[in-house]
Coordinates of C-alpha atoms and ligand atoms in Angstrom, one line a residue:
X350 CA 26.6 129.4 153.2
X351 CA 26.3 127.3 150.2
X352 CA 23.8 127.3 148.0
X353 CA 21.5 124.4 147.1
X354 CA 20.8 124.0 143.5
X355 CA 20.1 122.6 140.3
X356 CA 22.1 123.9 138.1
X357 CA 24.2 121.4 136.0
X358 CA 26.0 124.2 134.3
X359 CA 27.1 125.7 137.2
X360 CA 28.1 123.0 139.3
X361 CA 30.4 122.7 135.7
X362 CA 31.9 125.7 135.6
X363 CA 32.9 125.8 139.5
X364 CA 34.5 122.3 139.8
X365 CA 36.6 123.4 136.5
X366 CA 37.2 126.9 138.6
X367 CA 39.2 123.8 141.2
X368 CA 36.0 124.2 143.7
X369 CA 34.8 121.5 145.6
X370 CA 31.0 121.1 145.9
X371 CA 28.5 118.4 146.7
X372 CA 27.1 116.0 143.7
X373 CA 24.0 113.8 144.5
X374 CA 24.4 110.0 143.9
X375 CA 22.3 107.1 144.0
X376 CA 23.9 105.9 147.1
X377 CA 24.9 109.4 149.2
X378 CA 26.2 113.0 148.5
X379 CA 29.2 113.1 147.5
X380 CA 32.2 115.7 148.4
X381 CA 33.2 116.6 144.9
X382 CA 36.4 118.0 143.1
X383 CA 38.7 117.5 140.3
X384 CA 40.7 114.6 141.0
X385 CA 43.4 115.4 139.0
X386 CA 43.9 118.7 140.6
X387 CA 45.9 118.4 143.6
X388 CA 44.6 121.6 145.2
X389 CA 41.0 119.9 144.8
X390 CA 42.1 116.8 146.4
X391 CA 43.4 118.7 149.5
X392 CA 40.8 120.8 149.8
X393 CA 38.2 118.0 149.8
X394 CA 40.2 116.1 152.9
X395 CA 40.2 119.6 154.6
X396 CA 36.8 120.3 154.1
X397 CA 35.8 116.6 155.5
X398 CA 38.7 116.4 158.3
X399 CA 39.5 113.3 157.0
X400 CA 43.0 111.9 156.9
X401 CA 45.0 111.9 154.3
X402 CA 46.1 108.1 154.6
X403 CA 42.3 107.4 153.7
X404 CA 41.8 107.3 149.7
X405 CA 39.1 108.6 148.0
X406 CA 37.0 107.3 145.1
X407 CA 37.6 108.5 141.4
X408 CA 33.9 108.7 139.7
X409 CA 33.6 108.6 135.9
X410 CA 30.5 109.1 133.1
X411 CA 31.0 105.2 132.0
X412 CA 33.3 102.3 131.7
X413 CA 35.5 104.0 129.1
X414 CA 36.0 106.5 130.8
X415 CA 37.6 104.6 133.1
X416 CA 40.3 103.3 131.3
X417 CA 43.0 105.9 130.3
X418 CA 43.3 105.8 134.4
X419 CA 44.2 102.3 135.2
X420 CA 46.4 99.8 133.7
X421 CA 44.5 96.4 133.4
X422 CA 40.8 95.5 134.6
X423 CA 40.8 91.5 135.2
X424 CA 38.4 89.3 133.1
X425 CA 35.8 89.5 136.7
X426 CA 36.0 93.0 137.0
X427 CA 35.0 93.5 133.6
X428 CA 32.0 90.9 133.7
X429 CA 31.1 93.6 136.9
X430 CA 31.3 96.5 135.6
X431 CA 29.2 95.8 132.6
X432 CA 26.5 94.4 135.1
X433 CA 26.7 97.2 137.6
X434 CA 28.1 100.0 136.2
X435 CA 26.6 102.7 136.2
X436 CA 25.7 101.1 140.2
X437 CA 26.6 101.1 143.4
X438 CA 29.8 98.9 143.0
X439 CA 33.4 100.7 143.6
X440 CA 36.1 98.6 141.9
X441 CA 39.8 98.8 142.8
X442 CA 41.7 98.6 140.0
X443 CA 45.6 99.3 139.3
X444 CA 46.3 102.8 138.7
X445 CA 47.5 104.6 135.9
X446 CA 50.3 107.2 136.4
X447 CA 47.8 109.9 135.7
X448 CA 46.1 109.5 138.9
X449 CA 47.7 111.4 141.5
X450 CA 49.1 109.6 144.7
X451 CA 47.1 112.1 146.9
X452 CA 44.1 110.0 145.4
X453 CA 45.2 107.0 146.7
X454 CA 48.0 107.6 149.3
X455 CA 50.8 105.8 147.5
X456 CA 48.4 102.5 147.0
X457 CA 48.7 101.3 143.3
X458 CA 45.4 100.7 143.4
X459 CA 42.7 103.2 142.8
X460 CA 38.8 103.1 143.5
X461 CA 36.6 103.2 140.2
X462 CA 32.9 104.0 140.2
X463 CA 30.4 105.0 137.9
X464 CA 27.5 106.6 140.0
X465 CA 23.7 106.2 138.7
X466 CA 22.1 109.2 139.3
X467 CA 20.9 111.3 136.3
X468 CA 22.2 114.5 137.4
X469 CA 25.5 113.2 138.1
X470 CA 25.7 111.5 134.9
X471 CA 25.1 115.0 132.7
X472 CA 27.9 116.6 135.1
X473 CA 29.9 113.9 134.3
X474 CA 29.6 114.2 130.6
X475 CA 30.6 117.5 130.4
X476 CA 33.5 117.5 132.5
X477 CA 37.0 116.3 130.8
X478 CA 38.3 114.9 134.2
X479 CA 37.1 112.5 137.1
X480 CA 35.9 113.8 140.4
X481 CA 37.1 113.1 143.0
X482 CA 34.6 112.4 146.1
X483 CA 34.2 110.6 149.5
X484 CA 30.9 110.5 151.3
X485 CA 29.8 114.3 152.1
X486 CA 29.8 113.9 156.1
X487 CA 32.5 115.1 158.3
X488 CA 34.7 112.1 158.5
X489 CA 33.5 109.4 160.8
X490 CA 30.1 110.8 160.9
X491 CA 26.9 109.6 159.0
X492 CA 26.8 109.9 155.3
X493 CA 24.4 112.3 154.2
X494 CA 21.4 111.3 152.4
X495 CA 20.2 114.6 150.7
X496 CA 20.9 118.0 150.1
X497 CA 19.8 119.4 153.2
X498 CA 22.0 117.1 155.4
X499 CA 25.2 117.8 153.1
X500 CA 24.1 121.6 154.0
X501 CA 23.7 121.0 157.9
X502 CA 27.2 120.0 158.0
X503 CA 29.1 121.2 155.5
X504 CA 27.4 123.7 154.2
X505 CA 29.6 126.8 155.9
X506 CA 33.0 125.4 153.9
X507 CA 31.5 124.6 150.2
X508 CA 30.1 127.3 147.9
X509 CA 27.4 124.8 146.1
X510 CA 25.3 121.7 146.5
X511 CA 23.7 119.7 143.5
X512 CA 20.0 118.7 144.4
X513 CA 19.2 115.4 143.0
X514 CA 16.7 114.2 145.6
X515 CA 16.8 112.4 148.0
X516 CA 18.9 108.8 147.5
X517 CA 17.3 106.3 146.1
X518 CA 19.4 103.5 147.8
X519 CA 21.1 105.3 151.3
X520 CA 24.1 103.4 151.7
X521 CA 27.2 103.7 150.1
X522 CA 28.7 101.5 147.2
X523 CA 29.9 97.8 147.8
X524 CA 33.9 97.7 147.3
X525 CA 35.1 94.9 145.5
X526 CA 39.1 94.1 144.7
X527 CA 40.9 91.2 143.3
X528 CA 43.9 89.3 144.8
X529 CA 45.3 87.2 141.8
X530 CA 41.7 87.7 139.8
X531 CA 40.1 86.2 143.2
X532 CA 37.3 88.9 144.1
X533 CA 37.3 89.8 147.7
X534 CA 34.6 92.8 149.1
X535 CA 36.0 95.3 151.6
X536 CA 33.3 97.3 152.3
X537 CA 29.4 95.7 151.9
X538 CA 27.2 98.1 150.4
X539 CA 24.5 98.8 147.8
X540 CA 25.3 96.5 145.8
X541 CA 24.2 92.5 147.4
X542 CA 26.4 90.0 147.7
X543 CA 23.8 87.7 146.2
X544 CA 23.5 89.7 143.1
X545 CA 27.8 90.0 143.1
X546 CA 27.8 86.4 142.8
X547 CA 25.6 85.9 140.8
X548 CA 27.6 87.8 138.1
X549 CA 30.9 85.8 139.0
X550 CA 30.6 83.2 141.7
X551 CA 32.2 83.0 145.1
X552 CA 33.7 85.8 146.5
X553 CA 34.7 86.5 149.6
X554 CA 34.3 89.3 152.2
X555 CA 36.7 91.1 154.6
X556 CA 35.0 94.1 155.7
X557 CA 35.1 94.0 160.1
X558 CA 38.8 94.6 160.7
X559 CA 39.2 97.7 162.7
X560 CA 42.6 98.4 160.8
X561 CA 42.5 96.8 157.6
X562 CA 45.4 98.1 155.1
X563 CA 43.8 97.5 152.1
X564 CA 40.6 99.5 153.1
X565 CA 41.7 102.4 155.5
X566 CA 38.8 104.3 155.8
X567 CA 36.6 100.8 157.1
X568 CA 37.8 101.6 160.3
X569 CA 35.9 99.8 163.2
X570 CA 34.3 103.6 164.4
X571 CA 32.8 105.0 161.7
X572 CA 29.0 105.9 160.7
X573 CA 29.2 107.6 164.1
X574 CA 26.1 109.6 165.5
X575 CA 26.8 111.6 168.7
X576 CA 24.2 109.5 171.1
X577 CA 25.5 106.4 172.1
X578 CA 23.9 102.9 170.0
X579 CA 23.7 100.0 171.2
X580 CA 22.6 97.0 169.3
X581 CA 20.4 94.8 169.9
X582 CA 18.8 91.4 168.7
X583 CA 16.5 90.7 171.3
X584 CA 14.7 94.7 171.4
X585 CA 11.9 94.0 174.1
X586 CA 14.7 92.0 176.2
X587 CA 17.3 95.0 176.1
X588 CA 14.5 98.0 176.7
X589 CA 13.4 95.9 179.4
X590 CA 16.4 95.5 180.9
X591 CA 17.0 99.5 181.6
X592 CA 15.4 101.4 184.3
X593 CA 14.8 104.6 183.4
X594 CA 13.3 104.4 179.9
X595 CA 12.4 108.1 179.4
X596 CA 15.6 109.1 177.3
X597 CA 16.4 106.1 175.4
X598 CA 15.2 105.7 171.3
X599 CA 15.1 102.7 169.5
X600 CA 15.6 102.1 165.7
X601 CA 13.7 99.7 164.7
X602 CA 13.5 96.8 161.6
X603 CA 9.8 96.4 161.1
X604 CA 7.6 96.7 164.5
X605 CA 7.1 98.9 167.5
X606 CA 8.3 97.7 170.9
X607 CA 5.7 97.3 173.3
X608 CA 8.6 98.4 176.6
X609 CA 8.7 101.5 175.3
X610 CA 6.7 104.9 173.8
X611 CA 5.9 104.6 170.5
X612 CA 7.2 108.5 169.5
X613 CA 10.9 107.8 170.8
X614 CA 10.7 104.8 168.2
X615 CA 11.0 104.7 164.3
X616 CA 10.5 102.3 161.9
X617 CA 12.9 101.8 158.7
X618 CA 10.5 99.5 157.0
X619 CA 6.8 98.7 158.3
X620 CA 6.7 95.9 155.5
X621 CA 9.8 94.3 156.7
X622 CA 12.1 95.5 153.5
X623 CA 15.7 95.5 153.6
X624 CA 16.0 97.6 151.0
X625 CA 13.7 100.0 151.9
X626 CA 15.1 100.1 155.7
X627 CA 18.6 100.8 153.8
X628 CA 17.1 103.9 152.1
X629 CA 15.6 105.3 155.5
X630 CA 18.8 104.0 157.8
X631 CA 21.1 107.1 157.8
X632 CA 18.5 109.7 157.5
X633 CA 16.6 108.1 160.8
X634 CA 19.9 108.2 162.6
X635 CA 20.8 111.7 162.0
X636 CA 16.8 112.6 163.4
X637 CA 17.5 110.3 166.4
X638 CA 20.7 111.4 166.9
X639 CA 18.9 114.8 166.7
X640 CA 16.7 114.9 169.8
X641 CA 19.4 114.7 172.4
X642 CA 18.6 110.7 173.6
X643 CA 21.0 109.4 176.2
X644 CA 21.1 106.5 173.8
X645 CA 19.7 104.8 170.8
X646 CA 18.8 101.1 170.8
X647 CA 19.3 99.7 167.1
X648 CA 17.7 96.5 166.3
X649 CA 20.2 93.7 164.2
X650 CA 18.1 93.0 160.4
X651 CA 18.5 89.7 159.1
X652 CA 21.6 89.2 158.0
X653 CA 21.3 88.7 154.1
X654 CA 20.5 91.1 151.4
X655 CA 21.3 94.5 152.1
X656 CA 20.3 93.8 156.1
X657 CA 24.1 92.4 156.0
X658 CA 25.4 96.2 155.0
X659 CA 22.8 97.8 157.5
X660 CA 24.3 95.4 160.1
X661 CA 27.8 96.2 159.3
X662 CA 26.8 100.3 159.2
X663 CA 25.6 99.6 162.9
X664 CA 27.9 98.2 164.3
X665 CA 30.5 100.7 163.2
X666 CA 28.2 102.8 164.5
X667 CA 27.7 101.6 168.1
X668 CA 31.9 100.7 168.3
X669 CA 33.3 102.7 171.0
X670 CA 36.2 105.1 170.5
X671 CA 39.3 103.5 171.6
Ligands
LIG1583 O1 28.7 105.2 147.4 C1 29.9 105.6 147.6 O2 30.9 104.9 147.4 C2 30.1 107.1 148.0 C3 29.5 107.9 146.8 C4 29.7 109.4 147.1 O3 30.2 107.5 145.6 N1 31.4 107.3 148.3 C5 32.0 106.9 149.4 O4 33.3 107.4 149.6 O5 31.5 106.2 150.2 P1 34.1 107.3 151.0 O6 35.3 108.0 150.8 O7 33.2 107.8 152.1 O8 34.4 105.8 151.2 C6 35.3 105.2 150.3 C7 36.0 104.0 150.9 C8 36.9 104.4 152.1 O9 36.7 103.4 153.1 C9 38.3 104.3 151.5 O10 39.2 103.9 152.5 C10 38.1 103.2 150.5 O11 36.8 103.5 149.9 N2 39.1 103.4 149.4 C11 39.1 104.4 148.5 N3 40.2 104.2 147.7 C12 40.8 103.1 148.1 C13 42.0 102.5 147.6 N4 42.7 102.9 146.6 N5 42.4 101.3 148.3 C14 41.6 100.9 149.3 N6 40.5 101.5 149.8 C15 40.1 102.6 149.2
LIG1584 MG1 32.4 107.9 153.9

């Protein structure tokens, strides 16, 4: 079983051993290894199940960091990264020749981030490589949110897990690439739209295709519990419109539903807060998904700010296998 820990040092010494282990963000846990070690790399797709057609991001102390590992970052990327970085914002950038293809699965282009969390940050400092590392859930599952859910899940495969909390945002990093220095996001996240284009106007977002080549891993299923979601805008309606009411759950914006008992309901914000809601979203899943429901109604946030990522997080959620 792993052990869950503090220790900087150690977590050090056993990614420079080739180990992969989990590293707290300020988004979710992360599924860490050496990402220029290729043994790392395939031990971190084993470990997750994930396939290797879906690329993984590289994450890096600061912005110089970055550099010796791609080949140009355009004039919008730049004015990005020295908003949001260190942030929840994933840039795709060309890659160097020093970043293997198992990173990216032959793509040129490899994902950049510099992750906000001060634990993290130290690792990263004393580390002479990137790491390596997707979301730390079994692939298509929910992203873990702290320690303790990395450990429910994974904890049987990796040897350590860095405890930095629990996250203080909950949803992953907005991906942003550039198509002739046009920005275009492929996967809403953390980071809002509003506060993207503020930075460097208009940019637009393709993020719903179920099999979108430049984002593999935004399949349409993904963000999966194992209870059955449905969405919902209209909660009262949809409750009302089911007979038996005994084994259904409902995750909720901002206010109980009257159609149904209160302790099969939770709230993600009482004060109505996007942001907060994004924070509480995956960890409220998991406990829903927890108590063996026969299904989970999820009520639709208002679509700006990060209620546009829960949204999109939902719906993946509630797509059905095909
Ligand atoms: O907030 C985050 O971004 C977290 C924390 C741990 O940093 N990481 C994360 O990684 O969410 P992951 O692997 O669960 O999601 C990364 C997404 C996937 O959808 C993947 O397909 C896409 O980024 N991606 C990575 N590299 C890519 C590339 N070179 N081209 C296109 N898409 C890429
Ligand atoms: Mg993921």
């Amino acid at each position: 079983m792993a052990t869950i820990g503090t220790d900087i040092e150690k977590t050090a010494a056993l990614l420079r051993a080739g180990e992969v282990i989990a590293i707290p963000t300020e988004t979710v846990y992360g599924l860490a290894g050496n990402a220029l070690n290729p043994e790392a790399i395939v031990n971190i797709f084993k470990i997750k199940n994930r396939p290797f057609f879906d690329p993984l991001i590289c994450h890096f102390k600061d912005i110089d960091a970055i550099r010796p590992y791609v080949k140009s970052i355009p004039t919008k990327a730049l004015l990005l990264a020295n908003q949001f970085m260190p942030g929840p914002l994933t840039l795709l950038l060309e890659k160097h020749d020093s970043i293997p293809d198992l990173i990216t699965n032959g793509s040129d282009l490899v994902a950049v981030r510099v992750p906000n969390h001060p634990m993290t940050r130290a690792l990263l400092a004393l580390l002479d490589f990137p790491l390596a590392a997707p979301s730390a859930n079994p692939f298509g599952y929910i992203s873990p949110t702290s320690a303790q859910h990395v450990a429910d899940q994974l904890g049987d495969k990796i040897p350590y897990i860095l405890d930095g909390g629990d996250c203080s945002l909950g949803i992953e990093s907005t991906i942003v690439m550039f198509e002739n220095e046009a920005p275009v996001i492929l996967r809403l996240g953390a980071l809002k739209i509003e506060e993207i284009e503020n930075c460097i106007g208009k940019v637009g977002v393709r993020s719903h295709s179920s099999s979108n080549p430049q984002a593999p891993g935004q399949l349409e299923k993904h963000y999966s519990p194992h209870t059955k979601i449905v969405l919902s805008e209209d909660v009262n309606e949809t409750i009302s419109s089911i007979n038996n009411k005994e084994n259904i759950a409902a995750l909720l914006f901002s206010k109980y539903s009257e159609a149904l008992n209160q302790s099969n309901q939770l709230l993600l914000s009482t004060s109505g807060n996007a942001d907060e809601a994004a924070k509480n979203l995956f960890a409220f899943l998991r406990q829903l998904d927890g108590r063996g429901f026969d299904m989970i109604i999820a009520e639709v946030l208002p679509d700006q700010g990060l209620g546009r990522a829960i949204n999109d997080r939902l719906l993946r959620a509630a797509a059905k296998q095909h």
